[in-house]
Coordinates of C-alpha atoms in Angstrom, one line a residue:
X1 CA -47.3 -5.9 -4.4
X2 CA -43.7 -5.2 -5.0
X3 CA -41.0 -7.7 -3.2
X4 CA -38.4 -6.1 -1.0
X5 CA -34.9 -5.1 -2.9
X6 CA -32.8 -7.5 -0.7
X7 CA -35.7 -10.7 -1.2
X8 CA -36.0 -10.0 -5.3
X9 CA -32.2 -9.6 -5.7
X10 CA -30.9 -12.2 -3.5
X11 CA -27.9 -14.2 -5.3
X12 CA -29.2 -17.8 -7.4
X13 CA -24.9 -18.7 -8.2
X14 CA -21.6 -18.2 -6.2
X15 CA -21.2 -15.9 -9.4
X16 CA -23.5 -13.2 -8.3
X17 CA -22.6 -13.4 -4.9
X18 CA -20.4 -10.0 -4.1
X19 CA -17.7 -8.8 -2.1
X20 CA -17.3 -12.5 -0.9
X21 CA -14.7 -14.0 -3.7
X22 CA -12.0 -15.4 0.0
X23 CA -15.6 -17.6 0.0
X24 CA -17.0 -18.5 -3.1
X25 CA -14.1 -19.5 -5.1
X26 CA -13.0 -22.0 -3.0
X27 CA -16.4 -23.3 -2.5
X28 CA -16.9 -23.4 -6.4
X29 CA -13.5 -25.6 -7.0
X30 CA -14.8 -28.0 -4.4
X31 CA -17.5 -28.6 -6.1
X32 CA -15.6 -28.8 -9.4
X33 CA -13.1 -31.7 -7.7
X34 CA -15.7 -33.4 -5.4
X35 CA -14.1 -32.8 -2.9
X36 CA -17.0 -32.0 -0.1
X37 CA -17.3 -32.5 3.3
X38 CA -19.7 -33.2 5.6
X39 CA -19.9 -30.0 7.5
X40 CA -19.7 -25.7 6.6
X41 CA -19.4 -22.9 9.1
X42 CA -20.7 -19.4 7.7
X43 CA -19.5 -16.8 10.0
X44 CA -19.5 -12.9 9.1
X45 CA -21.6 -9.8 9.8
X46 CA -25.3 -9.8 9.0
X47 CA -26.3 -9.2 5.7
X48 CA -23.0 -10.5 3.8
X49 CA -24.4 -13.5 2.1
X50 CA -24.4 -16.6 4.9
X51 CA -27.7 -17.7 4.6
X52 CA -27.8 -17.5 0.7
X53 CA -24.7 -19.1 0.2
X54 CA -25.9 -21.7 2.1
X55 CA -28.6 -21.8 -0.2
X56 CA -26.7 -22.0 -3.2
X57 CA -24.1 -24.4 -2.0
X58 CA -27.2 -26.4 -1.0
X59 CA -28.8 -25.8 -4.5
X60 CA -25.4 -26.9 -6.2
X61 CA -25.2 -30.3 -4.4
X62 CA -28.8 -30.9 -4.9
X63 CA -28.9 -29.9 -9.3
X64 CA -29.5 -32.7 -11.9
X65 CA -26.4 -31.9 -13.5
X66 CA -24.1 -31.5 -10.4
X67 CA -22.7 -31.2 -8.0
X68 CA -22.0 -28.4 -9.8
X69 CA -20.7 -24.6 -9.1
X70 CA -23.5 -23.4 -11.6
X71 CA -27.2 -25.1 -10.9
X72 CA -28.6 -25.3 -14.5
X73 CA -32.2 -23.3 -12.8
X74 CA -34.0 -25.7 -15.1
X75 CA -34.4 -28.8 -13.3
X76 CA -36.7 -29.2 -10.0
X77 CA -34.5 -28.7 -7.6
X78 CA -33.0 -26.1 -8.7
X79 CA -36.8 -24.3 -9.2
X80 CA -37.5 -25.3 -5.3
X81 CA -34.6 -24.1 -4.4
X82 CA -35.0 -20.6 -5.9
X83 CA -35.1 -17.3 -4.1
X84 CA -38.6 -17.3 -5.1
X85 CA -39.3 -20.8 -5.1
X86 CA -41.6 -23.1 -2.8
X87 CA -38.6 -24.7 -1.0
X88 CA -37.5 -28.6 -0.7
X89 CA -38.5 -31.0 1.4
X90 CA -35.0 -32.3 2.0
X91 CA -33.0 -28.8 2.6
X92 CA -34.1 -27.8 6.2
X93 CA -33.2 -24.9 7.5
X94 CA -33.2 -24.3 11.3
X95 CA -34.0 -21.1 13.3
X96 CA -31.4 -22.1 16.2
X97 CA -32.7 -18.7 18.5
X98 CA -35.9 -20.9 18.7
X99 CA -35.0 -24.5 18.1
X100 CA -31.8 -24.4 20.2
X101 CA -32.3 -26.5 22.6
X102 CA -31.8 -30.2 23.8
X103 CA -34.8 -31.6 22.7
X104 CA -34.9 -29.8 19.3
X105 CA -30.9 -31.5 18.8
X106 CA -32.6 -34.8 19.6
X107 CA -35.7 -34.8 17.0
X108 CA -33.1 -33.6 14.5
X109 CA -30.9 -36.2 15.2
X110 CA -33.6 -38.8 14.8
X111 CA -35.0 -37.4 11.3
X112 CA -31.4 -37.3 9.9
X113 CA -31.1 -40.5 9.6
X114 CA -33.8 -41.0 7.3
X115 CA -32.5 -40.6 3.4
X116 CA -33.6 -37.7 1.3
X117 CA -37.0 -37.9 -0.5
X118 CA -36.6 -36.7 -4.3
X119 CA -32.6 -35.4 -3.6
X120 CA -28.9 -36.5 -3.7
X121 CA -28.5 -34.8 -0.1
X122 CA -30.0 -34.1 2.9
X123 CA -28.9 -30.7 3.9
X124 CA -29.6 -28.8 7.1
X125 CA -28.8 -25.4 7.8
X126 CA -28.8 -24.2 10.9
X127 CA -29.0 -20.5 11.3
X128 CA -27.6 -18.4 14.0
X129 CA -25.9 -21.5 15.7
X130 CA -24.4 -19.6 17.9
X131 CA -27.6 -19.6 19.9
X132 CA -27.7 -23.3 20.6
X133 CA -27.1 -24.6 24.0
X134 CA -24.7 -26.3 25.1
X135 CA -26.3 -29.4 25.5
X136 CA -27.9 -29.0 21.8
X137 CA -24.5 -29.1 21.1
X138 CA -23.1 -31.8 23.2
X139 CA -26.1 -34.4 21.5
X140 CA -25.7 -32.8 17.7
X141 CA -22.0 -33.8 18.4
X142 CA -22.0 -37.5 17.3
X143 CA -23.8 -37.2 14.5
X144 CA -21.9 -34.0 13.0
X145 CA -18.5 -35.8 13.6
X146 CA -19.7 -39.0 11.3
X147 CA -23.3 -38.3 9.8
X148 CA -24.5 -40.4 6.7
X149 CA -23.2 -40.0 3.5
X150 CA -26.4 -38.2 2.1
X151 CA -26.3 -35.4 5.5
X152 CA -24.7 -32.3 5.0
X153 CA -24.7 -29.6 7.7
X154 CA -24.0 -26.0 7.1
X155 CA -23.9 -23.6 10.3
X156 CA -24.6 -20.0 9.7
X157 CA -24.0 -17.5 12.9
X158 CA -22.5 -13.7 12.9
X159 CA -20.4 -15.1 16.5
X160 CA -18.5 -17.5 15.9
X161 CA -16.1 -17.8 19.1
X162 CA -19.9 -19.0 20.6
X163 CA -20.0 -21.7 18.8
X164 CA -18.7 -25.2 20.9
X165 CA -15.0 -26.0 20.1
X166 CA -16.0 -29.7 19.7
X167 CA -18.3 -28.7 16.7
X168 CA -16.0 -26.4 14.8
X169 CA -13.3 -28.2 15.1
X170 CA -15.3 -30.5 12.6
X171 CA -16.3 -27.8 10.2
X172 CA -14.6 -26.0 7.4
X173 CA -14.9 -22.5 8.6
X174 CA -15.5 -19.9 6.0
X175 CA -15.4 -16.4 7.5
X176 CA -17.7 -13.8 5.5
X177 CA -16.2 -9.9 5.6
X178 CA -18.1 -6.6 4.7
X179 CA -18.5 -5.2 1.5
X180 CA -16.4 -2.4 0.7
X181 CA -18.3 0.8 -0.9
X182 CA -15.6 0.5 -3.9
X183 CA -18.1 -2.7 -4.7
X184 CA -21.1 -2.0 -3.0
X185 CA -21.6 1.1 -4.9
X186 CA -22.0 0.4 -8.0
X187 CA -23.9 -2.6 -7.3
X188 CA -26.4 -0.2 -5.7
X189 CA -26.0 2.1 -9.0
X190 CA -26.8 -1.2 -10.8
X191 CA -29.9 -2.1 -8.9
X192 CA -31.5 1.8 -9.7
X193 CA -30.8 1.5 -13.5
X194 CA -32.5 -2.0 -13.5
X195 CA -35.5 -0.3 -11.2
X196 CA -35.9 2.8 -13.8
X197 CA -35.3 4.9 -10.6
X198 CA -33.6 8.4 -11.3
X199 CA -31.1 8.9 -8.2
X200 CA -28.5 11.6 -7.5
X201 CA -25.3 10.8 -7.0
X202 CA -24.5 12.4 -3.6
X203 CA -27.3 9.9 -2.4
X204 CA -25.0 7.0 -2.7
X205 CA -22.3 7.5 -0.4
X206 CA -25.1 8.3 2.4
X207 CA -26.7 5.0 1.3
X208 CA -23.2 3.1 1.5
X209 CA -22.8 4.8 4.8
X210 CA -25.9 3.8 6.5
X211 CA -25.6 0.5 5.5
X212 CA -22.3 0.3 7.4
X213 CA -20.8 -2.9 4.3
X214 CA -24.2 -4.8 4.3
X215 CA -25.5 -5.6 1.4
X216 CA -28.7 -6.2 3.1
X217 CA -29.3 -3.2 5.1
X218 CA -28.3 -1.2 2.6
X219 CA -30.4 -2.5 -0.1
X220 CA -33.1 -1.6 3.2
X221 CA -32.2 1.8 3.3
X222 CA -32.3 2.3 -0.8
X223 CA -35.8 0.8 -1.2
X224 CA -36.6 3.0 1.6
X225 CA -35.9 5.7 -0.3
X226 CA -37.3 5.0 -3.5
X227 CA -40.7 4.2 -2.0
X228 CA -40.5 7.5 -0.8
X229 CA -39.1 9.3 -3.9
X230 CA -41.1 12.3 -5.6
X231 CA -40.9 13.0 -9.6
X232 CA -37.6 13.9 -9.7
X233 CA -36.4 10.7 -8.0
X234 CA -34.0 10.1 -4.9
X235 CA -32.6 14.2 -4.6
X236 CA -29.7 14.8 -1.5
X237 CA -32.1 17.0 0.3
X238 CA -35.3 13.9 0.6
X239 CA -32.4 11.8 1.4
X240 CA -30.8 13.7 4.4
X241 CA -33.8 14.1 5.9
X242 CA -35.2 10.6 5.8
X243 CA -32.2 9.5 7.0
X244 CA -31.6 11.7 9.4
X245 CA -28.0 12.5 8.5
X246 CA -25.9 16.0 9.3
X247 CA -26.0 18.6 6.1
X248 CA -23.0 18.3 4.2
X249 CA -23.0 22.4 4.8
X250 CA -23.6 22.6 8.1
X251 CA -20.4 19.9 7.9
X252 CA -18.1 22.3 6.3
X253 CA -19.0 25.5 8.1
X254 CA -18.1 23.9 10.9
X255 CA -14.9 22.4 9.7
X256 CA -14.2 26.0 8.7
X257 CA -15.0 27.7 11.7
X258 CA -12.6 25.3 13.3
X259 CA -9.4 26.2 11.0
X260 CA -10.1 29.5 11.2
X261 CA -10.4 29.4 15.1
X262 CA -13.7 31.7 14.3
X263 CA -15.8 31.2 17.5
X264 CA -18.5 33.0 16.8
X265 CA -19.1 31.2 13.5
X266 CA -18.7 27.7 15.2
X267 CA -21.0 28.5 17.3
X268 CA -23.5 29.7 15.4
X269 CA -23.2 26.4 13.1
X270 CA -24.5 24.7 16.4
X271 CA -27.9 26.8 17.0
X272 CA -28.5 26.2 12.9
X273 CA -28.0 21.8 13.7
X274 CA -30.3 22.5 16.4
X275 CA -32.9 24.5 14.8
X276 CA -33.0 21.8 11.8
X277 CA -33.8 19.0 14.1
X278 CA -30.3 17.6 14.1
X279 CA -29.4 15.3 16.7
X280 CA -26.2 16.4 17.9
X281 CA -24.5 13.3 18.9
X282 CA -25.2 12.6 15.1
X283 CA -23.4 16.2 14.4
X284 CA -20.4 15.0 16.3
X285 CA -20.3 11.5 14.9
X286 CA -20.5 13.1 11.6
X287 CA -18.3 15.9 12.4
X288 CA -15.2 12.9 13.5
X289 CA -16.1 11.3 10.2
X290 CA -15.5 14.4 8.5
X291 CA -11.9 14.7 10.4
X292 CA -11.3 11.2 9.4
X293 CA -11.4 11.8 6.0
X294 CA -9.0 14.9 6.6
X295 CA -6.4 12.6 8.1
X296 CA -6.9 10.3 5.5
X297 CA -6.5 13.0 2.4
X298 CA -3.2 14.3 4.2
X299 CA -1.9 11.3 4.3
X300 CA -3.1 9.3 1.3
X301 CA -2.7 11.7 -1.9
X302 CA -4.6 8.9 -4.1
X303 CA -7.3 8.0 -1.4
X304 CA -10.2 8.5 -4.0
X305 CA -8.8 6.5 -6.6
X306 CA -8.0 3.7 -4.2
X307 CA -11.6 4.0 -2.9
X308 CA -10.8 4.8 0.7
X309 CA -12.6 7.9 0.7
X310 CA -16.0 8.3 -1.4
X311 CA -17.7 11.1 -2.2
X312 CA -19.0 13.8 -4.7
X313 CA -16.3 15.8 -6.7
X314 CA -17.4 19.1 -5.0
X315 CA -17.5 17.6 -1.7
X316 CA -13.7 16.2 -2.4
X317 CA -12.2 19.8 -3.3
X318 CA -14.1 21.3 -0.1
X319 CA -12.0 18.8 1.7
X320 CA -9.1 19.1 -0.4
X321 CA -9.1 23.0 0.7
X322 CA -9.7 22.0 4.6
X323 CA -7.0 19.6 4.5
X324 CA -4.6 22.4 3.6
X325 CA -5.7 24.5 5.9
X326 CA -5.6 22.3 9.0
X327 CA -2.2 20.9 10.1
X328 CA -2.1 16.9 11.0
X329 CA -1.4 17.5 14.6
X330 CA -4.5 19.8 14.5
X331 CA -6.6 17.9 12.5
X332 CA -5.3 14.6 15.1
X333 CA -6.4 16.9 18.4
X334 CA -9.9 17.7 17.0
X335 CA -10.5 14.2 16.0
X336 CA -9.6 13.3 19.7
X337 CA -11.7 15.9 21.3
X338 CA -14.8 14.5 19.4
X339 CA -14.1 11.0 19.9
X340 CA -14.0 11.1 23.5
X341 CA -16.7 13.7 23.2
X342 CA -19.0 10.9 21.7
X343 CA -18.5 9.1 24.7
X344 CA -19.3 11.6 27.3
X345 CA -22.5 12.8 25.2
X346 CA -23.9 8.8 25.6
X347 CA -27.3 9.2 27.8
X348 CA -26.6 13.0 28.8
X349 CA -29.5 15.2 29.1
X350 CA -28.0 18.3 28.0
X351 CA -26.4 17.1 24.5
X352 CA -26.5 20.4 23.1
X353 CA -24.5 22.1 25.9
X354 CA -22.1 18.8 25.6
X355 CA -21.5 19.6 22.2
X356 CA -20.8 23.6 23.0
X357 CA -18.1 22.2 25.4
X358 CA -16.5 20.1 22.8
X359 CA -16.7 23.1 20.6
X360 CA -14.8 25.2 23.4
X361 CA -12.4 22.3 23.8
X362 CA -11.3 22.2 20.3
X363 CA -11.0 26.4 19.8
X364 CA -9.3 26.4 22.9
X365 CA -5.5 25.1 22.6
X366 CA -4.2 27.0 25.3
X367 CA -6.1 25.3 28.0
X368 CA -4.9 22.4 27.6
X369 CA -1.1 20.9 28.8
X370 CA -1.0 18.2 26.3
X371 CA 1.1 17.4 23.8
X372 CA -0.8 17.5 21.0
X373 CA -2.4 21.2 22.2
X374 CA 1.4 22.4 22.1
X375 CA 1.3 21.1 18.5
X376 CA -2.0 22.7 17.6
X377 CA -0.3 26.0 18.8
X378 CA 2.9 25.8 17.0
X379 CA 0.8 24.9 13.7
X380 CA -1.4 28.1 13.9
X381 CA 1.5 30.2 14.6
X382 CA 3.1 28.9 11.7
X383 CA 0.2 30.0 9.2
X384 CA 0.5 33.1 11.2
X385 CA 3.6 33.5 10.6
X386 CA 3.5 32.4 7.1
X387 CA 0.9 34.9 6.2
X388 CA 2.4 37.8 7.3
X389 CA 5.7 36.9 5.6
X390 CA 6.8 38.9 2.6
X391 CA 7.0 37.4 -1.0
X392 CA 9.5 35.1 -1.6
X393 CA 12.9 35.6 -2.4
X394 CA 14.0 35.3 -6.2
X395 CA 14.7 32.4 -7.7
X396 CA 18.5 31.7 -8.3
X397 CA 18.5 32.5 -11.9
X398 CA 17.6 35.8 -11.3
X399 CA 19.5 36.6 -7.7
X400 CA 22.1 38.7 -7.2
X401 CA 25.8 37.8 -6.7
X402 CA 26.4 37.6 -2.9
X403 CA 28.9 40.6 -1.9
X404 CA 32.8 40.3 -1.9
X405 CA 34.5 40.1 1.5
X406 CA 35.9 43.5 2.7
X407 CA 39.7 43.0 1.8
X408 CA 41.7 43.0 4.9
X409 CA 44.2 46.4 5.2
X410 CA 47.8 45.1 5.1
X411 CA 50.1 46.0 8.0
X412 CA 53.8 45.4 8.9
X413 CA 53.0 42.5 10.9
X414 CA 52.0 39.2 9.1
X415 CA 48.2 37.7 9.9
X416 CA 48.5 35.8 12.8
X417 CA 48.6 31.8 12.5
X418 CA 47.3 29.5 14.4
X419 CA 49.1 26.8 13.5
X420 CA 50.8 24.5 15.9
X421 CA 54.9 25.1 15.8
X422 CA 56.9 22.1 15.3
X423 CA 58.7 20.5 18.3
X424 CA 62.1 19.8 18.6
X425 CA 62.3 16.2 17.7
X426 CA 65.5 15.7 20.4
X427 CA 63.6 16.4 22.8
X428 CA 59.7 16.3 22.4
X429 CA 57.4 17.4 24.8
X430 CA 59.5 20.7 26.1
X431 CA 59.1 24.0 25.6
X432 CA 62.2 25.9 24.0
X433 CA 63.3 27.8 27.3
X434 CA 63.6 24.2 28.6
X435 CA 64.7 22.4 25.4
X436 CA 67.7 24.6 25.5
X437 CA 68.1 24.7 29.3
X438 CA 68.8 20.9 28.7
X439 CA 71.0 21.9 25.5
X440 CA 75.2 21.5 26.2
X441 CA 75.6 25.1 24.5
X442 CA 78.5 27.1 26.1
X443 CA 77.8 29.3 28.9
X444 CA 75.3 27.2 30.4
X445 CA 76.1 26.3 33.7
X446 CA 76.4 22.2 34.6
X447 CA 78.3 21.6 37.8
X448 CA 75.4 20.4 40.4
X449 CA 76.2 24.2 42.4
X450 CA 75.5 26.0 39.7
X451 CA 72.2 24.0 38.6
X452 CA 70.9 24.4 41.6
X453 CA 71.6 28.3 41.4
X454 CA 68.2 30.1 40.8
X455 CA 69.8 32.2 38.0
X456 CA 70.2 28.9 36.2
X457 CA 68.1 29.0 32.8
X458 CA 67.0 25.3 33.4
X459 CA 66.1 26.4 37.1
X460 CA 64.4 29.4 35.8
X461 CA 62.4 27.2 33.1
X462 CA 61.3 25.6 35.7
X463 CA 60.4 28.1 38.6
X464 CA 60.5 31.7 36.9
X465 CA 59.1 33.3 39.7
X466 CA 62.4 32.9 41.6
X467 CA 64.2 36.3 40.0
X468 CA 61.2 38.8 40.9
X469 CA 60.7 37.1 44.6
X470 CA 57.1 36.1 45.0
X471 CA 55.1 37.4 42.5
X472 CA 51.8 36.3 42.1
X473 CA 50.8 34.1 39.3
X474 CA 48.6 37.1 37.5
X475 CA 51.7 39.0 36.2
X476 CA 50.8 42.9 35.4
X477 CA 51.0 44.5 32.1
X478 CA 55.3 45.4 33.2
X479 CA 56.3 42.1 31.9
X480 CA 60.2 42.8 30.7
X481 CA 60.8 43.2 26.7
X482 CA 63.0 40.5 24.9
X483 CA 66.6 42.2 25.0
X484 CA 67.2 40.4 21.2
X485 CA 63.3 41.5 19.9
X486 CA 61.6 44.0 22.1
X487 CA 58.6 42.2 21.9
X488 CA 56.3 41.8 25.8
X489 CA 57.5 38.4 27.0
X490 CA 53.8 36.5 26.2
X491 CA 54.9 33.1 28.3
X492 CA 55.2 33.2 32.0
X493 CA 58.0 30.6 31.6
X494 CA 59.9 33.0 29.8
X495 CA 59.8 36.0 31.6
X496 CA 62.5 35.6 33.9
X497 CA 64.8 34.9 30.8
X498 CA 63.7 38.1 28.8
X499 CA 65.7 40.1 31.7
X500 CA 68.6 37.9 30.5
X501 CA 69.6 40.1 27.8
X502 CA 72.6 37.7 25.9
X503 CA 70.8 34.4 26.7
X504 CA 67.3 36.3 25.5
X505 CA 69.6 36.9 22.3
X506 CA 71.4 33.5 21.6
X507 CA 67.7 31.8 22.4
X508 CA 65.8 33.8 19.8
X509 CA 68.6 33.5 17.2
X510 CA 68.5 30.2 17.0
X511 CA 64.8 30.0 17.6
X512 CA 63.9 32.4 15.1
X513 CA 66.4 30.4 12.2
X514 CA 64.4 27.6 12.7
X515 CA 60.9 28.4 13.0
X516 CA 60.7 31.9 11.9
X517 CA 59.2 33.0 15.0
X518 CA 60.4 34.9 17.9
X519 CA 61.6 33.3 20.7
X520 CA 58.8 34.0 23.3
X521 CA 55.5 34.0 21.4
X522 CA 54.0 31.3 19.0
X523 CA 52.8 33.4 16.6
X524 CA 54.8 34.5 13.6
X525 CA 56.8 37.5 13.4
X526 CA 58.3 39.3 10.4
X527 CA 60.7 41.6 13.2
X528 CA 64.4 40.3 12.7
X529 CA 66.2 39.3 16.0

């Protein structure tokens, strides 16, 4: 009769013990030292090695030639203590889900205090502790804070935070994780060349994956299979349908339907999951997975080196392709959809019709306000767009010279400049009607009558509206040439002065000698005053 996979290759050493190294090292340089205590706490996921490394730590204490982190296997403890040996009489392990209670605490703590028969220890280990009661705990307390020197308890539970305070708080807690398919894998790969059994390769990643990191369960699932396995061995097809698990083509059809926003072909992919007997809340679980792994390969360039994403080499260029194809915020928005699609589809009665809504969700950007539909938009009309655009332009070696500016036709008058004019440094801040309104030229008139004449240049700087009566601030196109010039006064303040024919001329002489411009306008001039 052949013994299960997980029961004929359960670990004899810390050595062979996978996936676990946080645990076993540690473990395996206390024993080196000596320095043991009196109380262990396995906590961790089923199937990652608690109950056999209680085992083997319990094996180790108990060897001939130990404590040691390597039991020799030769001497009789070591044989009892054997996956496939008879067992000890002084390592007793306890089933707390039915020996959890009061009384059960109270006939162990009676026994314990009788000394080991043929061994150095007296070990206990108490499996799925977190099942005890509270007042198992409360009389186990006394004697798991200061047992004998030959006791040793080891607690093995997958919940921890159940466990009583006053109990872990006198443990060393040693917290088991899951196996990661980069080591899981080829441990699996090892176990089928030691079995002679011929398996394909796209089988393992749907082993890895149903085993969820247990090394247990998925040793399960692969003897499973191989009882089952024809001539040829374990093939894909046997495999997906013994396990139940979505068609890596119906997988990509539908990931293509969805970058292409092909309806019709989407849909269609749904009647052929149906028609194989698919279950599709398994076709959208499998479907997110596959999104996942999208997300992942746009993001991570080196995921299948690193061991984040595993699967065969065609399967990885497939989703190579996809991932190119798909844009992250679209790839984030589908990966939404079915997520919370999976959670509406739990206990429906119509699953199929569910998973033609999710389908019409995810084609269907437009319907939806969000941000991440806006996104989804933006990206298909950006491969739109890219695939109707021309070829690219040529590459700068072989591109033409941009053209010469036109050349600019030369006229009488210089380019005007619009640079600021300098200010005169006497008097900063005025204008030059005013600047020489304030000059103590001749023929300017000072006596107090005379400045407050409106015909007064400094009066007429000031108000220039005063010589045409009341003009309105908009003056028309008739504004009075400059009598030195003949250039259109281009300053209201200077309009009144233009009339002014001899003041116009003394102004713009002396103006035009220092800034060669004329006297009303800012911008350069080559006319001669």
């Amino acid at each position: 009769m052949a013994l299960a996979l997980y029961r004929k290759y359960r670990p004899r050493t810390f050595t062979e013990v996978i996936g676990q190294e946080h645990v076993t090292e540690p473990l395996m340089q206390a024993l080196r030292t000596g320095r043991l205590h009196h109380a262990y706490l396995f906590s961790g996921p089923r199937g990652c090695g608690k109950t056999s490394s209680a085992r083997i730590l319990a094996r180790s204490l108990n060897c001939a030639k130990g404590p040691t982190p390597e039991p020799c296997g030769d001497c009789e403890s070591c044989r009892a203590l054997a996956p496939d040996g008879a067992g000890s009489i002084d390592v007793i392990e306890i089933d707390a889900a039915s020996h959890g209670g009061v009384d059960d605490a109270r006939d162990l703590r009676e026994r314990a205090f009788f000394a080991p028969v043929a061994s150095r220890f007296k070990v206990y280990v108490i499996d799925e502790a977190h099942m005890v009661s509270t007042q198992g705990f409360n009389a186990l307390l006394k004697l798991v804070e200061e047992p004998p020197d030959y006791v040793k308890f080891i607690f093995a539970t997958t919940e921890p935070e159940k466990v009583l305070g006053t109990i872990k708080s006198r443990t060393h807690h040693y917290p088991f994780r899951l196996i990661p398919p980069s080591v899981l894998r080829p441990y699996l790969e090892k176990l089928c060349r030691e079995e002679g059994v011929s398996v394909e390769p796209a089988v393992f990643p749907l082993v890895v994956r149903a085993g969820g990191g247990s090394a247990r369960d998925s040793l399960s699932v692969l003897d499973q299979l191989i009882a089952g396995a024809g001539v040829y061995g374990v093939t894909y097809a046997r495999a997906v349908a013994l396990l139940g698990v979505t068609d890596v083509a119906l997988i990509d059809e539908m990931t293509d339907a969805l970058a292409a926003g092909d309806g019709a072909a989407a849909f269609t992919t749904i009647d052929r999951v149906v028609d194989a007997g698919h279950e599709p809340r398994r076709f959208a679980s499998d479907l997110l997975e596959r999104l996942r792994d999208l997300i992942v390969l746009q993001r991570v360039p080196d995921a299948v080196a690193s061991g984040i994403i595993d699967a065969p080499d065609d399967q990885l260029e497939r989703m190579a392709a996809q991932a190119v194809r798909m844009g992250p915020a679209t790839v984030s928005r589908l990966a939404d959809i079915a997520h919370n699609g999976l959670t509406e589809m739990r206990g429906t009665t119509a699953p199929r019709l569910l998973l033609e809504l999710i389908v019409a969700r995810m084609l269907l950007p437009g319907a939806e306000e969000s941000t991440g539909a806006l996104l989804h938009r933006l990206e298909r009309m950006e491969r739109r767009l890219g695939a109707a655009s021309p070829d690219p332009p040529p590459s700068a070696e072989h591109a033409s010279p941009p053209p010469a500016p036109a050349a600019v036709p030369q006229t009488g008058r210089r380019a005007r400049s619009w640079t600021r004019r300098p200010r005169n440094p006497a008097r900063p801040g005025l204008g030059p009607l005013r600047r020489a309104a304030h000059s103590r030229g001749p023929g300017l008139a000072r006596s107090p009558e005379q400045r407050r004449s409106p015909a007064h240049p400094r009066a007429l700087a000031r108000r220039p509206w005063r010589l045409a009566g009341s003009l309105p601030r908009r003056v028309a196109s008739t504004r009075p040439r400059c009598g030195a010039c003949g250039t259109r006064c281009s300053r209201r303040s200077g309009e009144a002065a233009h009339a002014r024919g001899p003041w116009c001329a003394r102004l713009a002489s002396a103006t035009f000698r220092a800034t060669k411009s004329c006297c009303c306008s800012s911008t350069p001039s080559t006319r001669t005053c």
